[in-house]
């Protein structure tokens, strides 16, 4: 008898859901049978990371129209929130459950939640960055607030990031007697927080003597130890219970003896060099090197159970992969720079462990001191029988030679290589669900037959002008940065099941009126093209981006009311066209970008009250009718670089009356310019330059 997932006990389902990324959990909140389990898991761990931007910009990160297929391979767990006060209100009203863990990137967000209702943070594991509190005078208002919130209210601070190293030094090494009273606050704070900490990062270097005083409860520690006073082979006294150590290294010949950390599972080193050596506990499972050099052979000899070796952003000379140890290891995940695979011929190709499930090869790195006579990356699938390989990433490689056939076990393939890709290679990969190709596919391909399981397809920088895609399960399609000047049924076939589509930067001038987008499409990107007419968009569309369009769009068809995110920055929209858009009817719209247009007058009543984020910077706005306070959900507004100086009292810190008091992030910078509408020459020449720059870039 088969067991369905929903037949499992609720307690077990809750554990399963706790491991799911937020993108999946959000979808599960629409499933009645598991709605409340999904909501509990979604808000179990949350993160507040916003700060007031000096200039918000029209980047996708702000409007949050993510790249196509982002949810296909999620790597972030937990939920990001922006507005602490709104969060507090929803917890108190029981619209969302009380979290178990909250991380505040800025202490002001913690303070705002606490001021609204301090019980929200009781019995919650809290983490925050302490960089705001580098001063520790007892009369400093920030420190008084910090003391009240953390110590007197008894919050459970378990994660502390960017702790100033001077705080630690003063806490342990300065005698109370005769020392100014200003120190007592910092010491009292640390004496309260340290015993319960599980995660800690320290800014700047600390002497080795501090290590033995750090909380023994720590499971994650990030720090830099001054190398000048480390003796040869001296065993460093890190907390013995550490599971993950992030160690920033200083220059100089040093041996880091970490053998006393018996439970260490992951070691991350930053800025390593040839002068650094490591003595490691044998049970280490993961080793990560960032911006530096490491001796892989030395690591493998000491750690027979190692399952992951990653060298990211490598700068320097070639790594010595040492005596075939890598090929004999049990490593599952491997990330190396391309020069580790340089070989004059097949006989000298790098031997890889048969246990590999994930392999990443990163392209050209500057300042490589050692180069073989022929810089050819050889990846030999005949000698290396990688029958367990699931994911292969070939990233920005200039000269690649593949020997043999790709393993049938592959589920994900990224081929960003300046060498020919043949679609026949993947036709016999029955498990492939994700395929990303850049540079290597010939534009002569017009019919693209994909595997039966493929869900994600990306083809970019390949000059494609036709693509008839055969893929029955395809959901995510990215054909940006190609040469589709016209979108028509003769030029392109998009599988009906596609829900996210990107056709940006194709020098596209026309979409045939008879062309039908997939009916269930909910994300569409047409950025950086030259479209003058838009066909009717799918009725279920939730996210639409068409910024930096080189031609003025006529807006004959109404936008779908289902839209939640809309990016129309840099589209030559004037006052008349703003009225034609009829944005008021988009009652689901939350994020709207209208920056870098030619708008002179704003009527607040023309916007839907559902808006939470509105971007109007770099227009010519001189007049605002109405008050932004009527948009009672608006938390972020950018009207910088306009002509609104007469609305703004620059000598006062109070929010101007026209903007109301609800807006959390308000940018009104650079509003002193005065331009009249009787200057059409200025506008015309500006947009001619914009169009010329855009099309030159795309060509």
XYZ file of C-alpha atoms in Angstrom:
699
model
C 0.000 0.000 0.000
C 1.454 3.369 -1.018
C 1.556 6.260 1.453
C 0.711 9.758 0.257
C 2.566 12.730 1.714
C -0.600 14.126 3.293
C -1.190 10.804 5.077
C 1.852 11.412 7.273
C 1.346 12.653 10.868
C 1.072 16.422 11.245
C 4.185 16.547 13.429
C 6.222 14.813 10.722
C 4.813 17.049 7.986
C 5.828 20.103 10.016
C 9.416 18.827 10.088
C 9.368 18.211 6.321
C 7.976 21.698 5.649
C 10.673 23.302 7.810
C 13.251 22.269 5.191
C 11.383 23.758 2.215
C 12.448 27.126 0.700
C 10.083 30.076 0.977
C 9.178 30.030 -2.734
C 7.706 26.543 -2.330
C 5.985 27.327 0.947
C 4.228 30.359 -0.557
C 2.673 28.111 -3.184
C 1.629 25.572 -0.568
C -0.305 28.250 1.341
C -2.849 28.022 -1.508
C -3.397 24.300 -0.855
C -6.236 24.023 1.706
C -5.055 20.703 3.202
C -1.623 22.081 4.182
C -2.264 25.838 4.268
C -1.598 26.358 7.977
C 1.394 24.019 8.066
C 2.910 26.001 5.176
C 2.219 29.353 6.878
C 3.826 28.164 10.114
C 6.929 27.019 8.228
C 7.035 30.163 6.063
C 7.215 32.449 9.085
C 9.225 30.169 11.355
C 12.459 31.985 10.490
C 12.387 35.531 9.130
C 14.924 38.166 8.166
C 14.655 41.953 8.099
C 17.278 43.375 5.778
C 16.083 46.703 4.400
C 17.630 50.035 5.224
C 16.673 53.475 3.966
C 18.227 53.706 0.481
C 20.092 56.844 -0.543
C 18.837 56.227 -4.081
C 16.558 53.303 -4.682
C 17.141 52.852 -8.397
C 15.043 50.865 -10.844
C 16.797 47.545 -10.409
C 14.860 44.297 -10.352
C 16.090 43.761 -6.798
C 13.804 46.605 -5.703
C 10.792 45.858 -7.880
C 11.506 42.194 -7.189
C 10.804 40.767 -10.592
C 13.269 37.932 -10.238
C 15.020 36.271 -13.149
C 13.117 33.500 -14.877
C 13.329 30.178 -13.066
C 14.598 31.623 -9.790
C 12.201 29.433 -7.852
C 13.268 26.366 -9.845
C 16.499 26.117 -7.887
C 15.954 27.974 -4.597
C 18.918 28.190 -2.263
C 17.615 30.529 0.430
C 15.638 29.278 3.396
C 13.591 31.547 5.601
C 11.453 34.545 4.680
C 12.652 38.090 3.939
C 10.442 40.932 5.184
C 10.806 44.698 4.791
C 8.400 46.384 7.171
C 8.881 45.471 10.865
C 5.849 47.465 11.984
C 3.526 45.736 9.528
C 4.954 42.399 10.642
C 4.304 43.264 14.295
C 0.711 44.252 13.552
C 0.046 40.995 11.710
C 1.527 38.881 14.513
C -0.576 40.668 17.137
C -3.718 40.298 15.008
C -2.811 36.600 14.464
C -2.742 36.962 10.681
C 0.668 35.302 10.746
C 2.181 33.074 13.457
C 4.873 34.187 15.853
C 8.295 33.195 14.431
C 10.812 31.007 16.199
C 13.850 32.879 14.841
C 14.219 36.521 13.729
C 17.346 38.115 12.290
C 17.533 41.929 12.181
C 20.176 43.377 9.897
C 19.548 46.754 11.509
C 18.872 47.157 15.208
C 16.358 49.922 14.519
C 14.026 47.242 13.122
C 14.297 45.227 16.337
C 13.595 48.386 18.309
C 10.497 49.179 16.230
C 9.015 45.713 16.775
C 9.794 45.856 20.489
C 8.229 49.278 20.883
C 5.026 48.130 19.204
C 4.662 45.010 21.367
C 7.614 43.577 23.280
C 5.855 40.227 23.819
C 6.401 39.432 20.128
C 10.115 38.955 20.809
C 9.736 37.007 24.027
C 10.860 33.367 23.721
C 12.117 34.042 20.190
C 15.699 33.379 19.108
C 17.050 36.740 17.948
C 20.038 37.714 15.842
C 21.204 41.150 14.749
C 24.187 43.058 13.404
C 25.792 45.174 16.095
C 27.763 47.397 13.750
C 25.438 50.289 14.649
C 26.777 50.284 18.206
C 30.503 50.850 17.908
C 30.301 53.594 20.492
C 29.874 52.425 24.032
C 29.507 55.556 26.096
C 26.981 55.004 28.867
C 25.134 58.161 27.853
C 24.988 57.268 24.173
C 21.274 57.056 23.359
C 21.679 54.058 21.082
C 23.379 52.086 23.811
C 20.729 52.986 26.346
C 18.095 51.693 23.912
C 20.128 48.555 23.294
C 20.495 47.930 27.011
C 16.775 48.393 27.613
C 15.751 46.134 24.741
C 18.244 43.326 25.220
C 19.045 43.112 28.913
C 16.046 44.479 30.760
C 13.482 42.744 28.550
C 15.426 39.497 28.647
C 15.460 38.730 24.938
C 17.179 35.522 23.785
C 20.034 36.818 21.682
C 21.576 33.789 19.974
C 23.132 35.320 16.880
C 25.407 38.359 16.919
C 27.102 39.635 13.781
C 29.921 42.131 13.190
C 30.728 42.540 16.876
C 33.489 45.200 17.116
C 36.711 43.454 18.108
C 37.495 46.264 20.562
C 34.404 45.357 22.578
C 35.745 41.840 22.974
C 39.218 43.031 23.959
C 37.891 45.482 26.532
C 35.484 42.892 27.906
C 38.226 40.386 28.672
C 41.414 42.326 29.218
C 40.673 45.651 30.910
C 40.468 45.802 34.669
C 37.333 47.400 36.115
C 39.219 49.274 38.766
C 39.816 52.872 37.857
C 38.454 52.465 34.350
C 35.904 55.028 33.120
C 32.269 54.227 33.726
C 31.686 54.350 29.964
C 32.969 50.797 29.686
C 30.487 49.264 32.081
C 27.689 49.183 29.522
C 29.624 47.238 26.888
C 30.831 44.726 29.462
C 27.376 44.272 30.934
C 25.907 43.697 27.489
C 28.458 41.042 26.554
C 28.224 39.298 29.915
C 24.479 38.925 29.324
C 24.655 37.884 25.677
C 27.736 35.669 25.496
C 26.568 32.640 27.526
C 23.737 31.813 25.077
C 25.284 32.682 21.716
C 25.221 30.052 18.978
C 26.482 32.250 16.123
C 29.041 35.071 16.259
C 31.094 37.056 13.760
C 33.729 39.556 14.876
C 34.830 42.515 12.785
C 38.594 43.046 12.439
C 41.373 40.854 13.800
C 41.644 39.568 17.363
C 44.703 38.174 19.192
C 44.841 34.419 19.716
C 44.433 34.803 23.499
C 40.821 35.915 23.008
C 39.806 32.562 21.515
C 39.762 30.669 24.819
C 37.333 33.221 26.293
C 34.731 33.028 23.521
C 31.396 31.373 24.386
C 31.699 27.594 24.422
C 28.104 27.379 23.163
C 29.098 28.684 19.709
C 28.335 26.463 16.729
C 29.222 29.066 14.060
C 32.104 31.557 14.356
C 33.528 34.041 11.870
C 36.720 35.892 12.779
C 40.288 36.819 11.876
C 43.141 35.852 14.226
C 46.255 38.022 14.236
C 48.904 35.874 12.587
C 51.949 37.614 14.042
C 51.635 35.961 17.460
C 50.723 32.412 16.347
C 53.557 30.015 17.163
C 54.533 27.128 14.899
C 51.985 24.299 15.122
C 50.372 25.956 18.150
C 46.921 24.527 18.817
C 44.490 27.431 18.654
C 41.905 27.456 21.432
C 38.703 27.834 19.461
C 35.461 26.712 21.159
C 35.397 22.924 20.923
C 31.720 22.680 19.894
C 32.110 24.640 16.651
C 30.439 23.106 13.601
C 31.337 25.880 11.132
C 34.397 28.141 11.277
C 34.780 31.095 8.874
C 38.405 32.198 9.086
C 39.761 35.315 7.375
C 43.518 34.933 6.960
C 46.289 37.503 7.182
C 49.474 37.441 5.119
C 52.495 35.666 6.506
C 53.705 32.099 6.917
C 51.314 30.560 9.453
C 50.114 27.075 10.342
C 46.537 27.105 11.646
C 46.144 24.188 14.025
C 42.416 23.469 14.381
C 42.653 19.887 15.577
C 41.027 20.541 18.948
C 37.719 21.401 17.205
C 36.654 17.763 17.074
C 33.088 18.427 15.884
C 34.018 20.822 13.072
C 31.981 19.968 9.968
C 32.693 22.950 7.706
C 35.740 25.199 7.338
C 35.609 28.364 5.210
C 38.864 30.263 4.657
C 39.106 33.704 3.054
C 42.232 35.167 1.422
C 44.422 32.092 1.723
C 47.916 32.040 0.210
C 50.811 29.628 -0.373
C 52.282 30.485 3.030
C 49.270 29.098 4.899
C 49.067 25.555 6.198
C 46.289 23.794 8.104
C 46.206 21.050 10.712
C 42.627 19.796 10.647
C 40.337 17.428 12.544
C 39.777 14.208 10.550
C 35.955 14.452 10.635
C 35.789 17.631 8.516
C 33.113 17.281 5.796
C 33.186 20.581 3.859
C 36.052 22.874 2.865
C 35.479 26.251 1.187
C 38.156 28.676 0.010
C 37.195 32.198 -1.128
C 39.574 34.636 -2.810
C 42.651 32.570 -2.140
C 45.018 29.649 -2.628
C 44.898 26.301 -0.841
C 46.776 23.016 -1.015
C 44.002 20.556 -1.830
C 46.304 17.586 -1.346
C 47.095 18.714 2.196
C 43.390 18.970 2.991
C 42.541 15.568 1.495
C 45.356 13.777 3.327
C 44.033 14.901 6.706
C 40.293 14.621 6.053
C 39.335 11.224 4.581
C 35.595 11.916 5.064
C 35.585 15.172 3.093
C 32.504 15.423 0.843
C 32.800 18.993 -0.479
C 35.712 21.079 -1.798
C 34.865 24.494 -3.246
C 37.355 27.120 -4.412
C 35.401 30.276 -5.221
C 36.746 33.486 -6.772
C 40.224 32.033 -6.941
C 43.081 34.490 -7.539
C 46.703 33.400 -7.765
C 48.755 30.505 -9.024
C 47.668 27.008 -9.899
C 46.498 24.708 -7.122
C 48.422 21.474 -6.764
C 45.764 18.763 -6.722
C 48.404 16.325 -5.502
C 49.275 12.786 -6.405
C 45.872 11.492 -7.496
C 44.386 12.058 -4.039
C 41.413 13.900 -5.508
C 40.511 11.023 -7.811
C 40.673 8.569 -4.902
C 38.629 10.711 -2.508
C 34.963 10.469 -1.503
C 34.169 14.056 -2.528
C 30.582 14.644 -3.733
C 30.733 18.355 -4.525
C 33.726 19.941 -6.280
C 34.259 23.514 -7.482
C 37.582 24.459 -9.096
C 38.958 27.135 -11.448
C 39.451 26.090 -15.052
C 43.251 26.056 -14.905
C 43.101 22.962 -12.701
C 41.800 21.139 -15.778
C 44.444 22.417 -18.208
C 46.143 19.502 -19.942
C 48.167 19.064 -23.141
C 46.236 15.891 -24.025
C 43.835 13.262 -22.697
C 46.576 11.333 -20.884
C 47.136 14.269 -18.533
C 43.452 15.036 -17.827
C 42.528 15.563 -14.187
C 41.270 12.449 -12.402
C 37.988 12.994 -10.565
C 36.338 10.976 -7.781
C 33.571 8.620 -8.993
C 31.426 9.787 -6.062
C 30.922 13.254 -7.603
C 27.328 14.501 -7.721
C 28.064 18.206 -8.371
C 30.930 19.601 -10.468
C 31.551 23.317 -11.105
C 34.391 24.580 -13.305
C 34.828 28.361 -13.315
C 36.412 30.260 -16.183
C 39.329 32.564 -16.641
C 40.978 33.977 -13.538
C 43.514 36.827 -13.847
C 47.087 36.738 -12.544
C 47.633 33.016 -13.002
C 51.362 32.491 -12.602
C 51.499 28.977 -14.053
C 50.145 28.147 -17.520
C 50.795 25.014 -19.554
C 51.843 25.540 -23.184
C 48.295 24.840 -24.392
C 45.477 26.240 -22.287
C 42.870 23.582 -23.022
C 40.346 22.514 -20.397
C 39.975 18.761 -20.814
C 37.039 17.026 -19.170
C 37.326 13.304 -19.802
C 34.153 11.272 -19.239
C 35.774 8.102 -20.575
C 38.510 7.931 -17.941
C 36.301 9.472 -15.255
C 33.205 7.287 -14.847
C 30.927 9.830 -13.166
C 27.797 7.705 -12.952
C 26.472 9.700 -9.960
C 26.922 13.183 -11.446
C 23.685 15.177 -11.163
C 24.796 18.765 -11.781
C 27.516 20.024 -14.151
C 28.339 23.749 -14.372
C 30.845 24.947 -16.992
C 31.051 28.668 -16.341
C 32.700 31.154 -18.742
C 35.275 28.653 -20.016
C 37.227 29.820 -23.067
C 38.688 26.600 -24.491
C 36.954 23.332 -23.654
C 37.428 19.797 -24.898
C 34.851 17.211 -23.839
C 35.844 13.573 -24.225
C 33.161 10.896 -24.133
C 29.445 11.384 -23.517
C 27.662 13.241 -20.746
C 26.538 11.007 -17.853
C 22.899 9.933 -18.141
C 22.504 10.724 -14.429
C 22.652 14.493 -15.138
C 19.629 16.492 -14.000
C 21.131 19.995 -14.446
C 23.588 21.246 -17.057
C 25.007 24.768 -17.357
C 27.102 25.245 -20.506
C 28.420 28.839 -20.589
C 31.327 28.074 -22.888
C 32.851 29.731 -25.939
C 32.817 26.431 -27.824
C 30.195 24.657 -29.893
C 27.273 23.051 -28.098
C 25.372 20.268 -29.830
C 21.770 19.706 -28.867
C 22.217 16.026 -29.659
C 24.309 15.757 -26.482
C 21.241 16.179 -24.276
C 18.619 14.312 -26.284
C 19.613 11.070 -24.547
C 19.679 12.481 -21.003
C 16.379 11.142 -19.594
C 16.726 12.862 -16.204
C 17.662 16.379 -17.369
C 15.350 19.007 -15.841
C 17.464 22.167 -16.257
C 19.559 23.283 -19.246
C 21.336 26.638 -19.575
C 23.393 27.461 -22.689
C 25.315 30.663 -23.426
C 27.624 31.503 -26.332
C 28.005 27.980 -27.737
C 24.786 27.184 -29.643
C 24.810 27.828 -33.385
C 21.949 30.047 -34.680
C 21.425 27.436 -37.393
C 19.437 25.436 -34.837
C 15.745 26.209 -35.287
C 14.016 23.083 -33.950
C 15.104 22.348 -30.388
C 14.033 18.910 -29.192
C 14.413 18.711 -25.441
C 14.240 15.765 -23.088
C 10.903 14.630 -21.746
C 11.673 15.872 -18.209
C 13.081 19.332 -19.033
C 11.424 22.115 -16.994
C 13.943 24.972 -17.358
C 15.609 26.122 -20.591
C 17.891 29.134 -21.023
C 19.649 30.020 -24.285
C 21.452 33.376 -24.418
C 24.094 35.210 -26.466
C 23.670 32.710 -29.315
C 22.178 35.053 -31.987
C 19.092 32.870 -32.330
C 16.420 34.310 -34.631
C 14.217 31.209 -34.702
C 13.382 28.677 -31.998
C 10.695 26.032 -32.227
C 10.925 24.303 -28.877
C 9.665 20.790 -28.288
C 9.485 20.206 -24.528
C 6.271 18.871 -23.045
C 7.079 19.724 -19.403
C 8.833 23.069 -19.908
C 7.816 25.756 -17.382
C 10.647 28.305 -17.412
C 12.023 29.708 -20.684
C 14.722 32.385 -21.005
C 15.651 33.429 -24.559
C 17.062 36.857 -23.693
C 20.126 38.301 -25.455
C 19.499 36.766 -28.873
C 18.289 38.164 -32.227
C 14.505 37.712 -32.335
C 13.639 40.913 -34.210
C 10.060 39.677 -34.685
C 7.964 37.410 -32.491
C 5.558 35.361 -34.571
C 4.406 31.758 -34.861
C 6.735 31.397 -37.839
C 9.742 32.448 -35.751
C 9.103 30.903 -32.366
C 7.125 28.107 -30.716
C 6.678 28.326 -26.954
C 5.293 25.240 -25.191
C 1.864 25.906 -23.704
C 2.982 24.887 -20.206
C 5.484 27.759 -19.852
C 4.687 29.998 -16.871
C 7.757 32.298 -16.938
C 9.201 33.802 -20.127
C 12.095 36.208 -20.786
C 12.579 37.702 -24.270
C 14.633 40.716 -23.187
C 17.439 42.311 -25.219
C 16.608 40.766 -28.579
C 16.516 43.975 -30.668
C 12.843 43.080 -31.011
C 10.699 45.537 -32.983
C 7.461 43.683 -33.448
C 5.177 41.128 -31.826
C 2.590 39.924 -34.337
C -0.967 40.738 -33.315
C -1.936 37.105 -33.829
C 0.818 35.750 -31.595
C -0.513 34.085 -28.448
C 1.536 33.878 -25.275
C 0.972 30.727 -23.163
C -2.361 31.101 -21.379
C -0.984 30.337 -17.890
C 1.987 32.712 -18.172
C 2.437 34.717 -14.967
C 5.871 36.314 -15.545
C 6.955 38.082 -18.757
C 10.105 40.155 -19.392
C 10.548 42.200 -22.589
C 13.237 44.616 -21.380
C 15.632 46.433 -23.682
C 13.793 45.927 -26.964
C 12.199 48.364 -29.433
C 8.521 47.432 -29.408
C 5.912 50.016 -30.426
C 2.800 47.811 -30.134
C 2.044 45.327 -27.379
C -0.476 42.555 -28.028
C -3.026 41.616 -25.409
C -1.181 40.087 -22.470
C -2.282 36.854 -20.737
C -5.092 37.376 -18.241
C -3.218 35.543 -15.444
C -0.018 37.612 -15.758
C 1.310 38.704 -12.348
C 4.727 40.166 -13.220
C 5.523 42.236 -16.309
C 8.757 44.062 -17.051
C 9.361 46.174 -20.149
C 11.912 48.750 -19.035
C 14.297 50.661 -21.328
C 12.211 50.110 -24.441
C 13.824 52.028 -27.320
C 10.483 52.995 -28.921
C 7.424 54.663 -27.474
C 4.698 52.083 -26.810
C 1.178 52.971 -27.983
C -0.617 51.149 -25.119
C -3.654 50.203 -27.203
C -4.462 47.170 -25.049
C -5.280 47.308 -21.360
C -2.887 45.729 -18.904
C -4.284 42.647 -17.104
C -5.782 43.361 -13.680
C -3.965 40.347 -12.238
C -0.637 42.236 -12.291
C 1.209 42.480 -8.963
C 4.588 43.811 -10.188
C 5.052 46.185 -13.118
C 8.329 47.696 -14.353
C 7.955 50.450 -16.981
C 11.085 52.446 -16.210
C 12.764 54.221 -19.115
C 9.839 53.794 -21.536
C 9.281 57.448 -22.656
C 5.911 57.571 -20.856
C 4.432 61.086 -20.712
C 1.427 62.492 -18.836
C -1.059 61.523 -21.533
C 0.225 57.962 -21.769
C 0.174 57.653 -17.999
C -3.564 58.319 -18.164
C -3.958 55.772 -20.985
C -2.384 53.080 -18.808
C -5.362 53.388 -16.437
C -3.346 52.057 -13.505
C -6.200 52.607 -11.042
C -7.927 49.471 -12.296
C -4.919 47.273 -11.392
C -6.223 46.583 -7.900
C -3.692 43.788 -7.232
C -0.629 45.875 -8.124
C 1.943 46.184 -5.328
C 5.214 47.269 -6.966
C 5.321 49.835 -9.767
C 8.305 51.362 -11.574
C 7.737 54.532 -13.649
C 11.178 56.089 -13.287
C 13.293 57.637 -16.052
C 10.238 58.701 -18.048
C 8.929 62.165 -19.043
C 6.161 62.609 -16.486
C 5.425 66.189 -15.341
C 2.280 65.804 -13.245
C 1.204 63.131 -10.785
C -2.346 62.561 -9.610
C -2.163 60.255 -6.601
C -5.746 59.124 -7.155
C -4.643 57.530 -10.449
C -2.712 54.852 -8.558
C -4.302 51.746 -7.006
C -4.439 51.731 -3.210
C -2.857 48.267 -3.217
C 0.576 49.781 -4.011
C 3.365 49.112 -1.510
C 6.346 50.298 -3.608
C 6.336 53.186 -6.097
C 9.344 54.465 -8.053
C 9.104 57.806 -9.866
C 12.685 59.064 -9.810
C 14.363 60.882 -12.718
C 11.217 62.294 -14.282
C 10.255 65.986 -14.577
C 7.525 65.947 -11.938
C 6.709 69.452 -10.738
C 3.075 69.007 -9.671
C 1.421 66.491 -7.356
C -2.365 66.382 -7.060
C -3.607 64.639 -3.937
C -1.782 63.151 -0.978
C 0.232 59.942 -0.872
C -1.308 59.159 2.508
C -4.375 57.914 0.594
C -2.197 55.016 -0.574
C -2.385 53.480 2.877
C -0.284 50.417 1.966
C 2.629 52.403 0.529
C 5.882 51.776 2.432
C 8.468 52.803 -0.176
C 8.441 55.871 -2.430
C 11.252 57.300 -4.549
C 10.585 60.707 -6.131
C 14.211 61.821 -6.275
C 15.616 63.793 -9.219
C 12.411 65.639 -10.050
C 11.238 69.254 -9.610
C 9.498 68.953 -6.249
C 11.608 71.363 -4.232
C 8.608 73.576 -3.466
C 6.918 70.608 -1.737
C 9.920 69.835 0.434
C 11.143 71.770 3.452
C 14.844 70.984 3.276
C 15.470 72.606 6.645
C 13.104 70.227 8.434
C 13.384 66.506 9.056
C 9.612 66.137 9.074
C 7.981 64.231 6.227
C 6.338 66.780 3.913
C 2.557 66.919 4.160
C 1.983 65.763 0.588
C 3.771 62.474 1.313
C 1.820 61.543 4.430
C 3.280 59.640 7.380
C 2.924 55.975 6.393
C 5.929 55.781 4.079
C 8.833 53.949 5.677
C 11.420 54.537 2.939
C 11.092 57.945 1.299
C 13.664 59.395 -1.089
C 13.215 63.056 -2.070
C 16.836 63.868 -2.969
C 17.853 66.213 -5.798
C 14.582 68.044 -6.306
C 15.993 71.518 -6.859
C 16.152 71.456 -10.658
C 13.687 73.578 -12.636
C 12.837 72.562 -16.220
C 9.874 73.924 -18.157
C 7.758 72.011 -20.652
C 8.658 74.612 -23.255
C 12.027 72.884 -23.695
C 11.164 70.024 -26.094
C 14.640 70.125 -27.670
C 16.197 69.048 -24.389
C 13.830 66.112 -24.012
C 14.097 64.967 -27.611
C 17.882 65.015 -27.648
C 18.047 63.214 -24.305
C 15.936 60.323 -25.490
C 17.689 60.180 -28.825
C 20.913 59.679 -26.895
C 19.231 57.068 -24.689
C 17.917 55.155 -27.709
C 21.238 55.360 -29.527
C 23.149 54.113 -26.489
C 20.724 51.233 -25.951
C 20.749 49.984 -29.528
C 24.521 50.317 -29.837
C 24.868 48.202 -26.710
C 22.448 45.576 -28.008
C 24.191 45.378 -31.372
